[in-house]
Amino acid sequence: MSSADFTAGPLSRKPGFFERLYDLTDLDAKPAEAREDDVEERVSDILQPDERRKRERFIPVTRFALLDRLTKPWLWPPGQAADARRFFRYLDYWRQQQYFALLLDLEQTYETFSPDSDLLMTRKFSEEDRDVLKHRVFEGVEGLLQRANYERIDPTDVEMILTRDSHYGLDLTVDMKAFERIVIYYRGATNQRYEKRIVRKFLRKEEFNVPIFQRLFIMFKLKPFETRVEEVMQDRKWTREAATKWVDRRWQQLPPGIADKNIYLKLFKNIPRTDIEMVFPNTEVRFRSRDKLRLGVTAGGGLGMGAFGAAGKIALLASNPIAAMGALAGLGGIAARQAMGFFNQKQRYMVVMAQNLYFHTMADNRGVILKIAARGAEEDVKEEMLLYSVLAKEKSTRADLPSIDLAIESYLHRTFGVKVDFEIDDALDRLIRDGIVVEKPDGTLATLPPAQAAKHIDDKWDLFLDHLPDPIPSEGYEFEGR
């Protein structure tokens, strides 16, 4: 942090210290009570303008940038800056290793539901076992997402998700009832500049902002075919035959190879917030009102003129059958051409959606888990470096945490121009759990000096493998065979 934030020596503990440490006008900070209320707000405000949306926990700064800025020599007592840098690097490796240990268990559990596995499955699972493992996969991945500071989107918030507005000019619809379980998260709700030619301005380019999700995550499992048929029969009061045909048509629109026994994970980048529907596997493209009007007028006019011109020749069916048959063939051709217009327009919509998804897709399935785990470790390290940089140079207690929280948020805003909701409690809990910070009975937070903290992480690393548990899977059983 800047020299104005943290001096080289211990800071005097007198009234007004934290007020000098941060500038609330830079942060537009709210009182602590209002900040707590923000956390309870529904995530449906993500379509609101930036100034009205609640701040995210995601810190959009690399840990390398923070490492360089937090270890400037003048910010620490003489000789401690190099020790602090070494400690932060040790801490980074330590967090990555802890997440890798979590990944080993999660990957083993997910292998049962992976659609991309090319390995021989030698373990059998009952339906009860699969239910337990399915729950474990969803809970494990959601835990990683929350650690990576992703924000959850409620799938039942249809007004926000299934919006009719679209940046790409598509009218999309999604059958949310087709999913047995679905999880949607985002990170980095921001704006991106685009250019568009405006007809009324003689095709001159005009820039405009498009609200986007820098990262959009979706994890889902489809309902079994028979389960969905039973639901349609009950909801629509249809016969089994009619419900089966309806569900079968919907299943035929899904991508080839998709199965209800698998769990699918998708990660996208820079998705317009008004086009969330395009990332679902069962998205249907519908005609917009203006397209229906245009195609309807064209089709009606073409058929009308064709019928008018062919009417006289059709009337000569008895006296001149060849002319009449030619007229009928011509009329049929006009009808076929108009029908192809509808079909081609829908195909153009599908091409637009596929082309855009191609450039928005980041990872699938197991690759998504790896990316999220890496980002979770990075977010933890960034939070811990920021908090440690304060606690190591200022005698503090738990009562000071709200002020430290605001000080760090103000520093991030002044230094990088970003507004975040810093998670000070989680960062402190991790530092205490690893023995870097000790909370005394009177509430004082005692921090290991940088050199001692680096040695402490080194010692923990040496003991890590000695205490590594041997995972024994409790679900399923190994079987002999090919």
PDB file of C-alpha atoms in Angstrom, residues 138 142 145 152-153 155 181-185 217-220:
ATOM      1  CA  PHE A 138     -22.785 -30.087  -6.230  1.00  0.00           C
ATOM      2  CA  GLU A 142     -20.407 -24.662  -5.007  1.00  0.00           C
ATOM      3  CA  LEU A 145     -17.247 -21.149  -6.399  1.00  0.00           C
ATOM      4  CA  ARG A 152     -25.017 -17.110  -7.038  1.00  0.00           C
ATOM      5  CA  ILE A 153     -27.961 -16.479  -9.373  1.00  0.00           C
ATOM      6  CA  PRO A 155     -32.521 -20.159 -11.133  1.00  0.00           C
ATOM      7  CA  ARG A 181     -30.737 -29.614 -10.360  1.00  0.00           C
ATOM      8  CA  ILE A 182     -29.102 -26.508 -11.750  1.00  0.00           C
ATOM      9  CA  VAL A 183     -26.565 -24.061 -10.335  1.00  0.00           C
ATOM     10  CA  ILE A 184     -25.724 -20.665 -11.882  1.00  0.00           C
ATOM     11  CA  TYR A 185     -22.956 -18.336 -10.668  1.00  0.00           C
ATOM     12  CA  PHE A 217     -20.790 -20.627 -14.603  1.00  0.00           C
ATOM     13  CA  ILE A 218     -23.539 -23.201 -15.028  1.00  0.00           C
ATOM     14  CA  MET A 219     -23.756 -26.739 -13.612  1.00  0.00           C
ATOM     15  CA  PHE A 220     -26.771 -28.940 -14.256  1.00  0.00           C
TER      16      PHE A 220
END
